[in-house]
Amino acid sequence: MRFLPSEEQSDFARTLRGLLAASDVPAAVRAWGAGDHAPGKALWARLAATGLFALAADEAHEGMGLMPLELATGFVELGRAGVPGPLVETAAAAVLLTRLGDEAPAKRFLPGLVAGETSATLTLPGAGPYALDADAATHLFTVSPAGELRLAPGAGPLRTSIDPARRLALPDGGGELLAAGPAVTAAARDAADWARLLTAAQCLGTGEALLARTVEYAKQRTQFGTAIGGFQAVKHRLADTLLGLEFARPLLWAAALTLAPGEIAAAKLTAGEAAYAAAMTALQLHGAVGYTEELDLSLWLRKARPLRDAWGSPSQCRAAVLQERLRAL
Amino acid sequence: MDLNHAADVEAFRAEARDWLAAHVPATPLPSLETREGFAAHREWEALLHSARWSVVSWPEEYGGRGVDIEHWLVFEEEYWASGAPGRVSQNGINLLAPTLFDHATDEQRARVLPSMASGEVIWAQAWSEPGSGSDLASLTSRAVRTEGGWLLSGQKTWSSRAAFADRAFGIFRTDPDAPKPHQGLTYLMFDLHAPGVTVRPIGRLDGKPAFAELFLDEVFVPDADVIGEPGQGWRIAMSTTGNERGLTLRAPGRFLAAADRLVELWQSHGDPADTALRDRVADAVVGARAYQLFTWANASRFAAGETIGAESSLNKVFWSQYDIALHESALDLLGPDAELADGEWAEPWIFSLAGPIYAGTNEIQRDIIAERLLGLPKGRR
Ligand SMILES: Cc1cc2nc3c(=O)[nH]c(=O)nc-3n(C[C@H](O)[C@H](O)[C@H](O)COP(=O)(O)OP(=O)(O)OC[C@H]3O[C@@H](n4cnc5c(N)ncnc54)[C@H](O)[C@@H]3O)c2cc1C
């Protein structure tokens, strides 16, 4: 047992972190929210060049084989930087196509997704009805409860989320039938697990960004003649925020290592709650300036709650955890 | 990254499991916080020791098996899953022994460790004083130089299990003129039955004499029982608190076993319509797993030659809060039976309530997290 990231895994995270630090991600987020996808797509292409999407596709279609641990490590960085777009959904679509066992759709869509030339969004049975960023994604996939994988012909009106950079739409019914049957249902289940796992990773990164920004602020903002970070009530709240995030991290690793539904649910629950708590702490400790959209902090603040609920709300995750434990006992 | 234990670790697990299955008492021992329970637990320690399970991570010459931390964590999982009794020797094993390994002489180790491993000598920690809790460095009990040793005087308090223990270890002021409070302190060991020692048991919240006050009146301690250099007591003691909060005080196995018992209680007593309570049971399962994984990550860092510092404060706050939440959920599941003092969950609940107070209060731990891990300004303390 060596329960620590390998050098390669850490290197990959560092590469992404460097790339994202050198890009103006907040500008891309704001543009994305305003309907201008160009800066976001340019960022997307740079991310794809690191091999990010190849980690969710098989070798036969230019992927690296499914590498959940590396992908989750990468998604922590995407969350930390606040990258906009259907990232989780594109990776989940790649998993779906990889696991389908049907050559035609895989051959048709995977190479573009792996290369970052295309992106995808999707809805899966048992998950929410909305497709994220249907206006920006190249492909919109739907899987019905009966196990039909379709390419949706379009989507209904765009709705903005609490996080303006997340745009939601109901897929239109019908569309080209790509595959059907139990293999689709099984592949969709895997894809949903991966979507939950990668959202957990994004949550952790989001929480880390919120904490880091808040710690910096608490060190430089002075009131009553002293940095507010010296007040014990402030310190203790930040200590609790760190505690929440640090205990979510190993759950995320274990979920990525095992891909067991109970582990994934535990990771999503814990990372989602930790990120949301980090957001509430960030808001409170920034005071009124934290309550404005001008401050870049708002880009993460508004993401924390939707991400906590996307691809498995806390209550759904708790039910999944307990179900699995009861089965094991 | 890898979660699997090597074959030798799994073999060790199987050996521990088999032995425990054959030897764990079928009926639970009486509470170790009572005189008869203390004696029964001492016998259990001796039995554990006879098969070399009492201190598995110690070198073989002192009664251990010389195994690494991964083996120890696995042993603890089996230990608690088997329903084995609580460890009456834990203060000595978890707090004094690591100090001895780091700071004592070979003679001291050879003299003290074997009888600690067998439960023949049970140790109490004598750190706190009536006026010195969180601000431990303000302590005033003193050790005054005398022929061949030191004379201890003063008062110690909250000393766990000192009511029935044999010996104690603590820090005493040897240089009252030192410029700073944490200077001029000396770490030493003394006999609780020595002339000049008066032990007054204190009933804890449920009335059991779980700790005691110690009144010391010119108690003689030979030089041979001073640990490290006189005047270095603070530094030596602080190297022990990391252990207390960190990896060794509360092994994850304890909480994994408790969470499983809670799930079983939910199965037998839970109301499927009460999803709020169901969610808390799920949280207990997740929390135990999180703690286990967090500990494995730290153990991996240890194995890779890194040290764990202020991170141990994260551990301490986590398990102490977790322990209370878990036991509260158990009481809620029990409904009207929860208040019965002889119930299976009553004493563990009472014990859990002390978690945020001992081993450094959670307020102090949060200060450490904020200042050392997040780099926030140091406050008044
Ligand atoms: C079950 C149990 C077993 C124990 N066993 C032992 C033992 O074996 N040996 C031993 O030596 N001691 C033992 N103790 C004592 C324990 O170490 C002390 O209780 C602990 O150090 C806190 O000290 P105190 O109780 O005097 O509280 P105080 O230090 O008086 O604190 C009271 C409250 O004020 C808060 N507070 C104090 N200072 C600050 C600050 N700077 N910032 C914010 N809040 C602050 C504390 O967090 C606490 O909530 C035990 C205690 C318990 C409950």
PDB file of C-alpha atoms in Angstrom, chain B residues 92-308:
ATOM      1  CA  GLY B  92       1.901   4.389  28.637  1.00  0.00           C
ATOM      2  CA  ILE B  93       1.931   2.765  25.229  1.00  0.00           C
ATOM      3  CA  ASN B  94       0.804   5.799  23.227  1.00  0.00           C
ATOM      4  CA  LEU B  95       2.401   8.644  25.174  1.00  0.00           C
ATOM      5  CA  LEU B  96       5.311   7.542  27.314  1.00  0.00           C
ATOM      6  CA  ALA B  97       6.724   4.804  25.110  1.00  0.00           C
ATOM      7  CA  PRO B  98       7.274   7.013  22.014  1.00  0.00           C
ATOM      8  CA  THR B  99       9.047   9.496  24.291  1.00  0.00           C
ATOM      9  CA  LEU B 100      11.250   6.771  25.663  1.00  0.00           C
ATOM     10  CA  PHE B 101      12.111   5.523  22.185  1.00  0.00           C
ATOM     11  CA  ASP B 102      13.141   9.039  21.184  1.00  0.00           C
ATOM     12  CA  HIS B 103      14.740  10.408  24.323  1.00  0.00           C
ATOM     13  CA  ALA B 104      15.505   7.770  26.972  1.00  0.00           C
ATOM     14  CA  THR B 105      18.667   5.808  27.728  1.00  0.00           C
ATOM     15  CA  ASP B 106      18.990   2.132  26.838  1.00  0.00           C
ATOM     16  CA  GLU B 107      18.909   1.343  30.535  1.00  0.00           C
ATOM     17  CA  GLN B 108      15.588   3.182  30.953  1.00  0.00           C
ATOM     18  CA  ARG B 109      14.046   1.480  27.943  1.00  0.00           C
ATOM     19  CA  ALA B 110      15.142  -1.953  29.154  1.00  0.00           C
ATOM     20  CA  ARG B 111      13.761  -1.237  32.610  1.00  0.00           C
ATOM     21  CA  VAL B 112      10.448   0.405  31.727  1.00  0.00           C
ATOM     22  CA  LEU B 113       9.169  -1.011  28.445  1.00  0.00           C
ATOM     23  CA  PRO B 114       8.799  -4.777  29.100  1.00  0.00           C
ATOM     24  CA  SER B 115       6.611  -4.335  32.185  1.00  0.00           C
ATOM     25  CA  MET B 116       4.558  -1.723  30.298  1.00  0.00           C
ATOM     26  CA  ALA B 117       4.021  -4.158  27.444  1.00  0.00           C
ATOM     27  CA  SER B 118       2.791  -6.873  29.801  1.00  0.00           C
ATOM     28  CA  GLY B 119       0.410  -4.667  31.771  1.00  0.00           C
ATOM     29  CA  GLU B 120       2.352  -5.395  34.947  1.00  0.00           C
ATOM     30  CA  VAL B 121       3.046  -1.679  35.346  1.00  0.00           C
ATOM     31  CA  ILE B 122       0.313   0.668  34.198  1.00  0.00           C
ATOM     32  CA  TRP B 123       1.218   4.283  33.609  1.00  0.00           C
ATOM     33  CA  ALA B 124      -0.672   7.520  34.139  1.00  0.00           C
ATOM     34  CA  GLN B 125       0.049  10.865  32.501  1.00  0.00           C
ATOM     35  CA  ALA B 126       0.607  13.642  35.063  1.00  0.00           C
ATOM     36  CA  TRP B 127       0.756  16.788  32.992  1.00  0.00           C
ATOM     37  CA  SER B 128      -2.259  18.948  33.841  1.00  0.00           C
ATOM     38  CA  GLU B 129      -2.509  21.002  36.984  1.00  0.00           C
ATOM     39  CA  PRO B 130      -5.429  22.867  38.524  1.00  0.00           C
ATOM     40  CA  GLY B 131      -4.045  26.147  37.171  1.00  0.00           C
ATOM     41  CA  SER B 132      -2.502  24.784  33.969  1.00  0.00           C
ATOM     42  CA  GLY B 133      -4.697  23.176  31.372  1.00  0.00           C
ATOM     43  CA  SER B 134      -4.420  24.590  27.874  1.00  0.00           C
ATOM     44  CA  ASP B 135      -1.644  26.837  29.132  1.00  0.00           C
ATOM     45  CA  LEU B 136       0.373  23.851  30.252  1.00  0.00           C
ATOM     46  CA  ALA B 137       3.681  25.728  30.248  1.00  0.00           C
ATOM     47  CA  SER B 138       2.442  27.766  33.206  1.00  0.00           C
ATOM     48  CA  LEU B 139       2.670  24.690  35.424  1.00  0.00           C
ATOM     49  CA  THR B 140       4.001  25.226  38.952  1.00  0.00           C
ATOM     50  CA  SER B 141       4.641  21.734  40.382  1.00  0.00           C
ATOM     51  CA  ARG B 142       8.343  21.625  41.058  1.00  0.00           C
ATOM     52  CA  ALA B 143      11.260  19.242  41.294  1.00  0.00           C
ATOM     53  CA  VAL B 144      14.046  20.347  43.608  1.00  0.00           C
ATOM     54  CA  ARG B 145      17.561  18.902  43.433  1.00  0.00           C
ATOM     55  CA  THR B 146      18.568  16.542  46.216  1.00  0.00           C
ATOM     56  CA  GLU B 147      21.210  13.904  46.759  1.00  0.00           C
ATOM     57  CA  GLY B 148      20.999  11.431  43.837  1.00  0.00           C
ATOM     58  CA  GLY B 149      17.765  12.775  42.454  1.00  0.00           C
ATOM     59  CA  TRP B 150      14.883  15.180  42.822  1.00  0.00           C
ATOM     60  CA  LEU B 151      12.052  15.962  45.238  1.00  0.00           C
ATOM     61  CA  LEU B 152       8.650  16.565  43.648  1.00  0.00           C
ATOM     62  CA  SER B 153       6.050  18.835  45.222  1.00  0.00           C
ATOM     63  CA  GLY B 154       2.797  20.275  44.001  1.00  0.00           C
ATOM     64  CA  GLN B 155      -0.481  19.114  42.547  1.00  0.00           C
ATOM     65  CA  LYS B 156      -1.393  17.372  39.320  1.00  0.00           C
ATOM     66  CA  THR B 157      -4.932  16.687  38.165  1.00  0.00           C
ATOM     67  CA  TRP B 158      -7.141  14.936  35.575  1.00  0.00           C
ATOM     68  CA  SER B 159      -4.669  12.109  35.467  1.00  0.00           C
ATOM     69  CA  SER B 160      -6.490   9.351  33.584  1.00  0.00           C
ATOM     70  CA  ARG B 161      -6.680   6.026  35.390  1.00  0.00           C
ATOM     71  CA  ALA B 162      -4.223   7.252  38.054  1.00  0.00           C
ATOM     72  CA  ALA B 163      -6.715   6.028  40.649  1.00  0.00           C
ATOM     73  CA  PHE B 164      -5.582   2.454  39.933  1.00  0.00           C
ATOM     74  CA  ALA B 165      -2.335   2.896  38.014  1.00  0.00           C
ATOM     75  CA  ASP B 166       1.174   2.123  39.259  1.00  0.00           C
ATOM     76  CA  ARG B 167       3.448   4.836  37.974  1.00  0.00           C
ATOM     77  CA  ALA B 168       3.182   8.248  36.333  1.00  0.00           C
ATOM     78  CA  PHE B 169       5.165  10.495  34.000  1.00  0.00           C
ATOM     79  CA  GLY B 170       5.038  14.265  33.915  1.00  0.00           C
ATOM     80  CA  ILE B 171       6.803  17.584  33.670  1.00  0.00           C
ATOM     81  CA  PHE B 172       7.969  19.627  36.617  1.00  0.00           C
ATOM     82  CA  ARG B 173       9.554  23.023  37.083  1.00  0.00           C
ATOM     83  CA  THR B 174      13.217  22.628  37.952  1.00  0.00           C
ATOM     84  CA  ASP B 175      14.347  26.200  37.266  1.00  0.00           C
ATOM     85  CA  PRO B 176      11.822  28.708  38.597  1.00  0.00           C
ATOM     86  CA  ASP B 177      14.061  31.576  37.423  1.00  0.00           C
ATOM     87  CA  ALA B 178      14.098  30.561  33.750  1.00  0.00           C
ATOM     88  CA  PRO B 179      13.196  33.556  31.548  1.00  0.00           C
ATOM     89  CA  LYS B 180      10.285  31.865  29.737  1.00  0.00           C
ATOM     90  CA  PRO B 181       7.575  29.603  31.173  1.00  0.00           C
ATOM     91  CA  HIS B 182       8.392  26.668  28.917  1.00  0.00           C
ATOM     92  CA  GLN B 183      12.045  26.732  29.917  1.00  0.00           C
ATOM     93  CA  GLY B 184      13.425  25.114  33.046  1.00  0.00           C
ATOM     94  CA  LEU B 185      11.038  22.163  32.980  1.00  0.00           C
ATOM     95  CA  THR B 186      12.097  18.560  33.447  1.00  0.00           C
ATOM     96  CA  TYR B 187      10.404  15.357  32.311  1.00  0.00           C
ATOM     97  CA  LEU B 188      10.454  12.474  34.761  1.00  0.00           C
ATOM     98  CA  MET B 189       8.793   9.303  35.946  1.00  0.00           C
ATOM     99  CA  PHE B 190       7.622   8.551  39.472  1.00  0.00           C
ATOM    100  CA  ASP B 191       5.922   5.878  41.548  1.00  0.00           C
ATOM    101  CA  LEU B 192       2.310   6.518  42.490  1.00  0.00           C
ATOM    102  CA  HIS B 193       2.827   4.483  45.661  1.00  0.00           C
ATOM    103  CA  ALA B 194       5.962   6.353  46.767  1.00  0.00           C
ATOM    104  CA  PRO B 195       6.009   8.121  50.133  1.00  0.00           C
ATOM    105  CA  GLY B 196       4.609  11.645  49.762  1.00  0.00           C
ATOM    106  CA  VAL B 197       2.110  10.779  47.002  1.00  0.00           C
ATOM    107  CA  THR B 198      -1.609  11.082  47.742  1.00  0.00           C
ATOM    108  CA  VAL B 199      -4.000   9.965  45.010  1.00  0.00           C
ATOM    109  CA  ARG B 200      -7.561  11.232  45.146  1.00  0.00           C
ATOM    110  CA  PRO B 201      -9.853   9.641  42.561  1.00  0.00           C
ATOM    111  CA  ILE B 202     -12.247  12.022  40.776  1.00  0.00           C
ATOM    112  CA  GLY B 203     -15.548  10.796  39.435  1.00  0.00           C
ATOM    113  CA  ARG B 204     -16.067  11.827  35.842  1.00  0.00           C
ATOM    114  CA  LEU B 205     -19.419  12.736  34.311  1.00  0.00           C
ATOM    115  CA  ASP B 206     -20.911   9.283  34.902  1.00  0.00           C
ATOM    116  CA  GLY B 207     -19.387   8.971  38.356  1.00  0.00           C
ATOM    117  CA  LYS B 208     -16.734   6.406  37.439  1.00  0.00           C
ATOM    118  CA  PRO B 209     -13.300   7.198  38.921  1.00  0.00           C
ATOM    119  CA  ALA B 210     -11.723   7.588  35.503  1.00  0.00           C
ATOM    120  CA  PHE B 211      -9.134  10.103  36.600  1.00  0.00           C
ATOM    121  CA  ALA B 212      -7.477  11.381  39.753  1.00  0.00           C
ATOM    122  CA  GLU B 213      -5.790  14.262  41.464  1.00  0.00           C
ATOM    123  CA  LEU B 214      -2.235  13.757  42.683  1.00  0.00           C
ATOM    124  CA  PHE B 215      -0.864  15.604  45.689  1.00  0.00           C
ATOM    125  CA  LEU B 216       2.908  15.445  45.830  1.00  0.00           C
ATOM    126  CA  ASP B 217       4.895  16.258  48.950  1.00  0.00           C
ATOM    127  CA  GLU B 218       8.666  15.908  48.540  1.00  0.00           C
ATOM    128  CA  VAL B 219       8.403  12.707  46.539  1.00  0.00           C
ATOM    129  CA  PHE B 220      11.858  11.313  45.805  1.00  0.00           C
ATOM    130  CA  VAL B 221      12.744  10.512  42.179  1.00  0.00           C
ATOM    131  CA  PRO B 222      16.190   9.097  41.421  1.00  0.00           C
ATOM    132  CA  ASP B 223      18.246  10.617  38.601  1.00  0.00           C
ATOM    133  CA  ALA B 224      17.724   7.391  36.702  1.00  0.00           C
ATOM    134  CA  ASP B 225      14.080   8.351  36.217  1.00  0.00           C
ATOM    135  CA  VAL B 226      14.714  11.679  34.523  1.00  0.00           C
ATOM    136  CA  ILE B 227      13.984  11.450  30.786  1.00  0.00           C
ATOM    137  CA  GLY B 228      16.454  13.387  28.668  1.00  0.00           C
ATOM    138  CA  GLU B 229      18.335  16.389  30.018  1.00  0.00           C
ATOM    139  CA  PRO B 230      16.969  18.353  32.989  1.00  0.00           C
ATOM    140  CA  GLY B 231      15.497  21.619  31.692  1.00  0.00           C
ATOM    141  CA  GLN B 232      14.501  20.054  28.354  1.00  0.00           C
ATOM    142  CA  GLY B 233      11.102  18.782  29.557  1.00  0.00           C
ATOM    143  CA  TRP B 234       8.982  20.999  27.334  1.00  0.00           C
ATOM    144  CA  ARG B 235      10.654  20.011  24.101  1.00  0.00           C
ATOM    145  CA  ILE B 236      10.488  16.353  25.046  1.00  0.00           C
ATOM    146  CA  ALA B 237       6.854  16.577  26.083  1.00  0.00           C
ATOM    147  CA  MET B 238       5.853  18.323  22.877  1.00  0.00           C
ATOM    148  CA  SER B 239       7.375  15.555  20.812  1.00  0.00           C
ATOM    149  CA  THR B 240       4.855  13.305  22.560  1.00  0.00           C
ATOM    150  CA  THR B 241       1.743  15.406  21.985  1.00  0.00           C
ATOM    151  CA  GLY B 242       2.148  14.961  18.240  1.00  0.00           C
ATOM    152  CA  ASN B 243       1.765  11.248  18.847  1.00  0.00           C
ATOM    153  CA  GLU B 244      -1.198  11.744  21.086  1.00  0.00           C
ATOM    154  CA  ARG B 245      -3.187  13.717  18.558  1.00  0.00           C
ATOM    155  CA  GLY B 246      -1.789  12.148  15.491  1.00  0.00           C
ATOM    156  CA  LEU B 247      -1.499   8.651  14.279  1.00  0.00           C
ATOM    157  CA  THR B 248      -1.349   6.590  17.399  1.00  0.00           C
ATOM    158  CA  LEU B 249      -3.995   7.765  19.826  1.00  0.00           C
ATOM    159  CA  ARG B 250      -7.074   6.856  17.839  1.00  0.00           C
ATOM    160  CA  ALA B 251      -6.585   4.246  15.205  1.00  0.00           C
ATOM    161  CA  PRO B 252      -9.183   4.289  12.432  1.00  0.00           C
ATOM    162  CA  GLY B 253     -10.041   0.667  13.173  1.00  0.00           C
ATOM    163  CA  ARG B 254     -11.878   1.815  16.259  1.00  0.00           C
ATOM    164  CA  PHE B 255     -14.220   4.047  14.269  1.00  0.00           C
ATOM    165  CA  LEU B 256     -14.682   1.601  11.403  1.00  0.00           C
ATOM    166  CA  ALA B 257     -15.888  -0.966  13.933  1.00  0.00           C
ATOM    167  CA  ALA B 258     -18.106   1.578  15.686  1.00  0.00           C
ATOM    168  CA  ALA B 259     -19.642   2.689  12.377  1.00  0.00           C
ATOM    169  CA  ASP B 260     -20.440  -0.905  11.483  1.00  0.00           C
ATOM    170  CA  ARG B 261     -22.109  -1.379  14.860  1.00  0.00           C
ATOM    171  CA  LEU B 262     -24.123   1.757  14.190  1.00  0.00           C
ATOM    172  CA  VAL B 263     -25.235   0.453  10.792  1.00  0.00           C
ATOM    173  CA  GLU B 264     -26.336  -2.769  12.495  1.00  0.00           C
ATOM    174  CA  LEU B 265     -28.238  -0.750  15.049  1.00  0.00           C
ATOM    175  CA  TRP B 266     -29.908   1.118  12.187  1.00  0.00           C
ATOM    176  CA  GLN B 267     -30.844  -2.209  10.639  1.00  0.00           C
ATOM    177  CA  SER B 268     -32.453  -3.437  13.848  1.00  0.00           C
ATOM    178  CA  HIS B 269     -33.858  -0.156  15.244  1.00  0.00           C
ATOM    179  CA  GLY B 270     -34.030   2.286  12.332  1.00  0.00           C
ATOM    180  CA  ASP B 271     -37.255   3.711  10.988  1.00  0.00           C
ATOM    181  CA  PRO B 272     -36.967   3.700   7.173  1.00  0.00           C
ATOM    182  CA  ALA B 273     -39.103   6.840   7.055  1.00  0.00           C
ATOM    183  CA  ASP B 274     -36.621   8.743   9.223  1.00  0.00           C
ATOM    184  CA  THR B 275     -34.283   9.816   6.458  1.00  0.00           C
ATOM    185  CA  ALA B 276     -32.623  12.451   8.631  1.00  0.00           C
ATOM    186  CA  LEU B 277     -31.358   9.788  10.996  1.00  0.00           C
ATOM    187  CA  ARG B 278     -30.525   7.498   8.092  1.00  0.00           C
ATOM    188  CA  ASP B 279     -28.356  10.267   6.657  1.00  0.00           C
ATOM    189  CA  ARG B 280     -26.450  10.568   9.916  1.00  0.00           C
ATOM    190  CA  VAL B 281     -25.765   6.834   9.872  1.00  0.00           C
ATOM    191  CA  ALA B 282     -24.442   7.234   6.313  1.00  0.00           C
ATOM    192  CA  ASP B 283     -22.280  10.121   7.526  1.00  0.00           C
ATOM    193  CA  ALA B 284     -20.797   7.858  10.182  1.00  0.00           C
ATOM    194  CA  VAL B 285     -19.875   5.309   7.515  1.00  0.00           C
ATOM    195  CA  VAL B 286     -18.320   8.003   5.333  1.00  0.00           C
ATOM    196  CA  GLY B 287     -16.507   9.618   8.256  1.00  0.00           C
ATOM    197  CA  ALA B 288     -14.887   6.364   9.361  1.00  0.00           C
ATOM    198  CA  ARG B 289     -13.724   5.705   5.823  1.00  0.00           C
ATOM    199  CA  ALA B 290     -12.435   9.253   5.432  1.00  0.00           C
ATOM    200  CA  TYR B 291     -10.483   8.951   8.658  1.00  0.00           C
ATOM    201  CA  GLN B 292      -9.047   5.602   7.619  1.00  0.00           C
ATOM    202  CA  LEU B 293      -7.953   6.937   4.239  1.00  0.00           C
ATOM    203  CA  PHE B 294      -6.541  10.143   5.702  1.00  0.00           C
ATOM    204  CA  THR B 295      -4.516   8.032   8.128  1.00  0.00           C
ATOM    205  CA  TRP B 296      -3.277   5.763   5.342  1.00  0.00           C
ATOM    206  CA  ALA B 297      -2.113   8.799   3.403  1.00  0.00           C
ATOM    207  CA  ASN B 298      -0.219  10.039   6.448  1.00  0.00           C
ATOM    208  CA  ALA B 299       1.193   6.576   7.062  1.00  0.00           C
ATOM    209  CA  SER B 300       2.380   6.513   3.453  1.00  0.00           C
ATOM    210  CA  ARG B 301       4.106   9.830   4.013  1.00  0.00           C
ATOM    211  CA  PHE B 302       5.740   8.418   7.125  1.00  0.00           C
ATOM    212  CA  ALA B 303       6.902   5.371   5.213  1.00  0.00           C
ATOM    213  CA  ALA B 304       8.353   7.693   2.570  1.00  0.00           C
ATOM    214  CA  GLY B 305      10.448   9.358   5.274  1.00  0.00           C
ATOM    215  CA  GLU B 306       8.355  12.482   5.773  1.00  0.00           C
ATOM    216  CA  THR B 307       7.293  13.724   9.188  1.00  0.00           C
ATOM    217  CA  ILE B 308       3.780  14.650  10.280  1.00  0.00           C
TER     218      ILE B 308
END
